[in-house]
XYZ file of N, CA and C in Angstrom:
492
model
N 29.657 16.687 19.302
C 28.981 17.926 19.056
C 28.071 18.269 20.236
N 27.984 19.531 20.572
C 27.191 19.958 21.724
C 25.713 19.716 21.478
N 24.984 19.470 22.580
C 23.552 19.191 22.459
C 22.735 20.466 22.249
N 23.348 21.631 22.430
C 22.623 22.891 22.255
C 22.845 23.493 20.864
N 23.029 22.636 19.866
C 23.234 23.076 18.495
C 21.920 23.653 17.981
N 22.003 24.794 17.313
C 20.804 25.479 16.834
C 20.181 24.754 15.638
N 18.966 25.118 15.365
C 18.241 24.566 14.226
C 19.011 24.834 12.932
N 19.495 26.058 12.781
C 20.233 26.443 11.579
C 21.522 25.636 11.438
N 22.198 25.391 12.565
C 23.428 24.602 12.528
C 23.145 23.153 12.135
N 22.038 22.606 12.606
C 21.666 21.242 12.215
C 21.335 21.169 10.728
N 20.663 22.186 10.209
C 20.372 22.230 8.771
C 21.684 22.286 7.994
N 22.615 23.130 8.467
C 23.911 23.242 7.812
C 24.656 21.911 7.850
N 24.634 21.256 9.000
C 25.308 19.958 9.135
C 24.653 18.909 8.218
N 23.338 18.985 8.066
C 22.650 18.063 7.157
C 23.111 18.298 5.719
N 23.291 19.550 5.352
C 23.783 19.864 4.012
C 25.208 19.343 3.814
N 26.037 19.486 4.847
C 27.402 18.946 4.774
C 27.372 17.425 4.625
N 26.534 16.789 5.417
C 26.413 15.327 5.351
C 25.942 14.895 3.959
N 25.036 15.662 3.375
C 24.567 15.343 2.024
C 25.717 15.428 1.025
N 26.502 16.481 1.111
C 27.634 16.644 0.198
C 28.644 15.497 0.350
N 28.806 15.016 1.573
C 29.739 13.917 1.849
C 29.093 12.554 1.609
N 27.829 12.545 1.178
C 27.058 11.325 0.948
C 26.994 10.454 2.196
N 26.823 11.117 3.341
C 26.661 10.425 4.630
C 25.198 10.606 5.054
N 24.340 9.843 4.392
C 22.909 10.065 4.501
C 22.328 9.659 5.849
N 22.903 8.655 6.507
C 22.419 8.283 7.837
C 22.594 9.453 8.805
N 23.739 10.133 8.704
C 23.972 11.310 9.548
C 23.059 12.456 9.144
N 22.799 12.577 7.857
C 21.876 13.604 7.382
C 20.496 13.402 8.012
N 20.060 12.144 8.082
C 18.788 11.821 8.722
C 18.813 12.273 10.178
N 19.893 11.956 10.883
C 20.000 12.337 12.297
C 19.886 13.847 12.483
N 20.590 14.613 11.661
C 20.530 16.077 11.783
C 19.127 16.598 11.484
N 18.486 16.038 10.460
C 17.154 16.526 10.099
C 16.096 16.082 11.097
N 16.292 14.934 11.741
C 15.372 14.546 12.817
C 15.473 15.540 13.976
N 16.687 15.986 14.268
C 16.862 17.003 15.315
C 16.143 18.282 14.938
N 16.245 18.681 13.683
C 15.557 19.886 13.214
C 14.052 19.724 13.384
N 13.528 18.574 12.985
C 12.087 18.329 13.096
C 11.631 18.377 14.545
N 12.439 17.838 15.450
C 12.074 17.838 16.869
C 12.157 19.234 17.470
N 13.015 20.088 16.902
C 13.131 21.467 17.377
C 11.996 22.347 16.867
N 11.337 21.909 15.817
C 10.369 22.757 15.131
C 9.189 23.158 16.004
N 8.845 22.367 17.022
C 7.706 22.650 17.900
C 6.449 22.956 17.100
N 5.862 24.120 17.329
C 4.613 24.470 16.656
C 4.863 25.103 15.293
N 6.101 25.301 14.953
C 6.447 25.938 13.689
C 6.686 24.863 12.631
N 6.097 25.052 11.462
C 6.280 24.085 10.383
C 7.713 24.101 9.893
N 8.123 22.993 9.326
C 9.420 22.954 8.667
C 9.355 23.811 7.413
N 10.472 24.435 7.086
C 10.523 25.217 5.848
C 10.556 24.244 4.675
N 10.349 24.771 3.486
C 10.416 23.945 2.285
C 11.800 23.305 2.179
N 12.835 24.079 2.436
C 14.201 23.559 2.387
C 14.391 22.421 3.393
N 13.889 22.599 4.606
C 14.034 21.570 5.642
C 13.279 20.296 5.270
N 12.072 20.456 4.732
C 11.307 19.280 4.293
C 12.040 18.555 3.169
N 12.604 19.332 2.245
C 13.343 18.716 1.135
C 14.580 17.974 1.635
N 15.297 18.564 2.586
C 16.477 17.905 3.138
C 16.097 16.610 3.848
N 15.009 16.642 4.608
C 14.534 15.444 5.300
C 14.163 14.359 4.289
N 13.487 14.768 3.238
C 13.083 13.831 2.197
C 14.292 13.223 1.494
N 15.261 14.052 1.136
C 16.471 13.572 0.464
C 17.230 12.594 1.357
N 17.325 12.929 2.636
C 18.048 12.071 3.571
C 17.419 10.680 3.614
N 16.121 10.615 3.855
C 15.459 9.310 3.944
C 15.448 8.592 2.603
N 15.248 9.337 1.523
C 15.229 8.720 0.197
C 16.541 8.002 -0.078
N 17.653 8.624 0.245
C 18.947 8.018 -0.018
C 19.269 6.867 0.925
N 18.867 6.976 2.176
C 19.093 5.880 3.118
C 18.276 4.663 2.689
N 17.031 4.881 2.335
C 16.163 3.790 1.871
C 16.667 3.252 0.533
N 17.048 4.159 -0.364
C 17.522 3.751 -1.690
C 18.714 2.820 -1.623
N 19.624 3.082 -0.703
C 20.794 2.222 -0.550
C 20.378 0.823 -0.120
N 19.429 0.738 0.819
C 18.972 -0.586 1.280
C 18.220 -1.319 0.170
N 17.418 -0.582 -0.586
C 16.676 -1.208 -1.684
C 17.626 -1.766 -2.734
N 18.657 -0.992 -3.064
C 19.647 -1.453 -4.042
C 20.354 -2.708 -3.527
N 20.724 -2.693 -2.261
C 21.376 -3.860 -1.668
C 20.471 -5.085 -1.745
N 19.211 -4.894 -1.383
C 18.266 -6.006 -1.384
C 18.098 -6.574 -2.792
N 18.002 -5.710 -3.782
C 17.831 -6.178 -5.169
C 19.049 -6.973 -5.646
N 20.232 -6.479 -5.326
C 21.457 -7.180 -5.731
C 21.523 -8.554 -5.082
N 21.269 -8.591 -3.783
C 21.323 -9.867 -3.060
C 20.230 -10.812 -3.563
N 19.067 -10.277 -3.866
C 17.972 -11.088 -4.397
C 18.363 -11.709 -5.736
N 19.029 -10.935 -6.558
C 19.483 -11.442 -7.853
C 20.506 -12.569 -7.666
N 21.416 -12.378 -6.733
C 22.411 -13.418 -6.445
C 21.729 -14.675 -5.911
N 20.710 -14.467 -5.080
C 19.958 -15.611 -4.552
C 19.341 -16.426 -5.691
N 18.756 -15.749 -6.668
C 18.138 -16.446 -7.798
C 19.182 -17.246 -8.581
N 20.359 -16.664 -8.777
C 21.429 -17.378 -9.489
C 21.866 -18.621 -8.719
N 21.998 -18.479 -7.401
C 22.409 -19.616 -6.582
C 21.334 -20.703 -6.575
N 20.065 -20.300 -6.579
C 18.968 -21.280 -6.646
C 19.038 -22.054 -7.950
N 19.271 -21.326 -9.053
C 19.318 -21.989 -10.358
C 20.505 -22.945 -10.464
N 21.558 -22.692 -9.706
C 22.721 -23.585 -9.688
C 22.528 -24.746 -8.707
N 21.459 -24.670 -7.901
C 21.187 -25.721 -6.936
C 22.060 -25.648 -5.698
N 22.617 -24.499 -5.411
C 23.517 -24.323 -4.274
C 22.713 -23.861 -3.050
N 22.051 -24.814 -2.400
C 21.151 -24.495 -1.279
C 21.873 -23.954 -0.049
N 23.136 -24.344 0.157
C 23.898 -23.801 1.288
C 24.052 -22.288 1.148
N 24.403 -21.841 -0.044
C 24.552 -20.403 -0.285
C 23.195 -19.691 -0.198
N 22.158 -20.355 -0.696
C 20.821 -19.757 -0.665
C 20.397 -19.474 0.769
N 20.653 -20.388 1.682
C 20.250 -20.162 3.076
C 21.059 -19.026 3.706
N 22.336 -18.926 3.373
C 23.160 -17.817 3.872
C 22.641 -16.487 3.320
N 22.318 -16.492 2.042
C 21.807 -15.280 1.393
C 20.491 -14.855 2.028
N 19.607 -15.811 2.308
C 18.322 -15.488 2.935
C 18.519 -14.814 4.290
N 19.474 -15.291 5.064
C 19.773 -14.656 6.351
C 20.247 -13.219 6.156
N 21.093 -13.032 5.167
C 21.620 -11.696 4.894
C 20.509 -10.765 4.402
N 19.636 -11.292 3.557
C 18.497 -10.495 3.081
C 17.598 -10.099 4.247
N 17.437 -11.003 5.194
C 16.630 -10.709 6.373
C 17.217 -9.534 7.158
N 18.535 -9.505 7.261
C 19.205 -8.391 7.942
C 18.910 -7.070 7.223
N 18.997 -7.069 5.910
C 18.719 -5.860 5.124
C 17.254 -5.454 5.286
N 16.351 -6.421 5.261
C 14.926 -6.139 5.429
C 14.637 -5.538 6.801
N 15.343 -6.007 7.826
C 15.179 -5.466 9.175
C 15.631 -4.010 9.221
N 16.777 -3.726 8.608
C 17.253 -2.341 8.539
C 16.250 -1.466 7.803
N 15.771 -1.974 6.687
C 14.791 -1.259 5.872
C 13.544 -0.936 6.694
N 13.072 -1.925 7.422
C 11.881 -1.751 8.245
C 12.095 -0.707 9.345
N 13.261 -0.747 9.997
C 13.566 0.229 11.051
C 13.605 1.651 10.501
N 14.174 1.815 9.319
C 14.247 3.141 8.704
C 12.841 3.633 8.372
N 12.036 2.772 7.791
C 10.653 3.151 7.455
C 9.861 3.489 8.709
N 10.027 2.695 9.755
C 9.356 2.983 11.023
C 9.802 4.331 11.570
N 11.084 4.638 11.412
C 11.610 5.919 11.899
C 10.962 7.104 11.236
N 10.845 7.081 9.923
C 10.245 8.226 9.220
C 8.753 8.301 9.504
N 8.091 7.165 9.572
C 6.658 7.195 9.892
C 6.433 7.718 11.304
N 7.251 7.285 12.237
C 7.152 7.769 13.607
C 7.387 9.281 13.662
N 8.396 9.733 12.950
C 8.684 11.173 12.904
C 7.499 11.946 12.356
N 6.949 11.458 11.243
C 5.811 12.152 10.641
C 4.596 12.195 11.556
N 4.282 11.081 12.178
C 3.041 11.013 12.925
C 3.138 11.501 14.360
N 4.302 11.439 14.976
C 4.376 11.890 16.361
C 4.909 13.301 16.503
N 5.779 13.729 15.595
C 6.383 15.043 15.738
C 5.822 16.034 14.734
N 5.786 15.637 13.476
C 5.412 16.582 12.430
C 3.917 16.668 12.188
N 3.188 15.623 12.519
C 1.781 15.542 12.150
C 0.979 16.758 12.610
N 1.146 17.150 13.868
C 0.354 18.263 14.390
C 0.832 19.619 13.886
N 1.998 19.657 13.267
C 2.481 20.919 12.716
C 1.787 21.268 11.412
N 1.323 20.258 10.707
C 0.692 20.492 9.419
C -0.794 20.743 9.631
N -1.132 22.014 9.748
C -2.525 22.358 9.968
C -3.330 22.203 8.694
N -2.680 22.218 7.585
C -3.351 22.074 6.308
C -3.755 20.621 6.099
N -5.038 20.420 5.938
C -5.585 19.090 5.682
C -4.976 18.507 4.412
N -4.825 19.336 3.389
C -4.237 18.881 2.129
C -2.784 18.458 2.303
N -2.064 19.138 3.185
C -0.670 18.783 3.442
C -0.569 17.398 4.091
N -1.484 17.099 5.001
C -1.486 15.779 5.637
C -1.727 14.712 4.577
N -2.687 14.943 3.700
C -2.969 13.978 2.642
C -1.764 13.826 1.711
N -1.080 14.928 1.394
C 0.085 14.880 0.524
C 1.197 14.043 1.154
N 1.417 14.237 2.456
C 2.449 13.470 3.152
C 2.153 11.978 3.104
N 0.905 11.615 3.339
C 0.539 10.208 3.329
C 0.638 9.615 1.926
N 0.233 10.370 0.928
C 0.339 9.875 -0.447
C 1.796 9.715 -0.843
N 2.641 10.618 -0.360
C 4.079 10.534 -0.616
C 4.634 9.212 -0.098
N 4.095 8.714 0.993
C 4.556 7.464 1.585
C 3.932 6.246 0.903
N 3.116 6.451 -0.136
C 2.582 5.326 -0.878
C 1.228 4.851 -0.422
N 0.463 5.706 0.233
C -0.850 5.316 0.712
C -1.938 5.969 -0.128
N -2.981 5.198 -0.427
C -4.197 5.778 -0.974
C -4.961 6.273 0.255
N -5.354 7.533 0.245
C -5.805 8.152 1.480
C -7.258 8.609 1.398
N -8.020 8.236 2.418
C -9.329 8.807 2.672
C -9.266 9.295 4.108
N -9.437 10.588 4.307
C -9.282 11.166 5.635
C -10.545 11.870 6.084
N -10.793 11.812 7.372
C -11.866 12.582 7.980
C -11.211 13.552 8.945
N -11.468 14.825 8.785
C -10.811 15.889 9.529
C -11.678 16.315 10.706
N -11.116 16.253 11.919
C -11.830 16.665 13.119
C -10.944 17.638 13.883
N -11.233 18.953 13.829
C -10.372 19.909 14.535
C -10.442 19.719 16.042
N -9.272 19.756 16.692
C -9.216 19.651 18.145
C -8.808 20.992 18.728
N -7.698 21.504 18.261
C -7.223 22.824 18.656
C -6.755 23.535 17.400
N -6.308 24.762 17.558
C -5.832 25.490 16.387
C -4.542 24.897 15.831
N -3.782 24.174 16.671
C -2.502 23.653 16.199
C -2.502 22.151 15.905
N -3.567 21.461 16.272
C -3.569 20.018 16.037
C -4.979 19.540 15.742
N -5.056 18.504 14.934
C -6.338 17.936 14.557
C -6.279 16.431 14.682
N -7.422 15.857 14.977
C -7.534 14.413 14.957
C -7.974 14.041 13.557
N -7.223 13.197 12.933
C -7.549 12.792 11.578
C -7.749 11.291 11.581
N -8.915 10.890 11.158
C -9.190 9.473 11.051
C -8.666 9.017 9.706
N -7.838 8.004 9.734
C -7.191 7.552 8.515
C -7.822 6.275 8.004
N -8.114 6.265 6.742
C -8.481 5.036 6.061
C -7.490 4.939 4.916
N -6.475 4.108 5.079
C -5.412 4.052 4.081
C -5.187 2.634 3.611
N -4.730 2.532 2.411
C -4.261 1.259 1.879
C -2.944 1.536 1.202
N -2.013 0.630 1.357
C -0.709 0.811 0.746
C -0.806 0.488 -0.734
N -0.303 1.404 -1.566
C -0.270 1.180 -3.001
C 1.136 0.789 -3.391
N 1.278 -0.408 -3.933
C 2.598 -0.874 -4.354
C 3.075 -0.032 -5.530
N 4.358 0.329 -5.514
C 4.932 1.112 -6.597
C 5.085 0.265 -7.853
N 5.226 -1.030 -7.672
C 5.365 -1.941 -8.799
C 4.640 -3.243 -8.459
N 3.745 -3.626 -9.308
C 2.954 -4.827 -9.043
C 3.812 -6.096 -9.125
N 4.901 -6.076 -9.903
C 5.700 -7.279 -10.080
C 6.819 -7.426 -9.076
N 7.227 -6.335 -8.466
C 8.354 -6.380 -7.541
C 7.898 -6.775 -6.145
N 8.672 -7.638 -5.513
C 8.398 -7.987 -4.125
C 9.584 -7.564 -3.303
N 9.380 -7.383 -2.041
C 10.471 -6.982 -1.148
C 10.631 -5.481 -1.124
N 11.668 -4.981 -0.457
C 11.878 -3.542 -0.292
C 12.081 -2.810 -1.582
């Protein structure tokens, strides 16, 4: 595909990727849209597409991790330590993928999208969406960007669940 694809074409391609359940590609198209946005905020539709893309990519890894974790527990109960060590290596691979995906969305939010959200409440909403309890101090720098001091703590979605 040509590198001069328009914002609208990338949104369309993201929608096609969603219909085909090719969420990794959907992420790629929506990252391009976010990078094209410059000083203009993403539309509600674009934000929703970006959210759906990452949600599904992360969801697939989480499901994989849970299944493998369950198999690991069964193998432990059977005393099959050889399989347990193989499973742990495989889980590590999934955790690495999970971490890279999370780093990608956080990087996108904070380096590309962060200065587009002039609304202080929008910044807090984005951070809360990512699972952070947020205390922010707002310091305007320019009309298009602000320095925000973050005091955040990660809130676990489930106190009993460990891992991704």
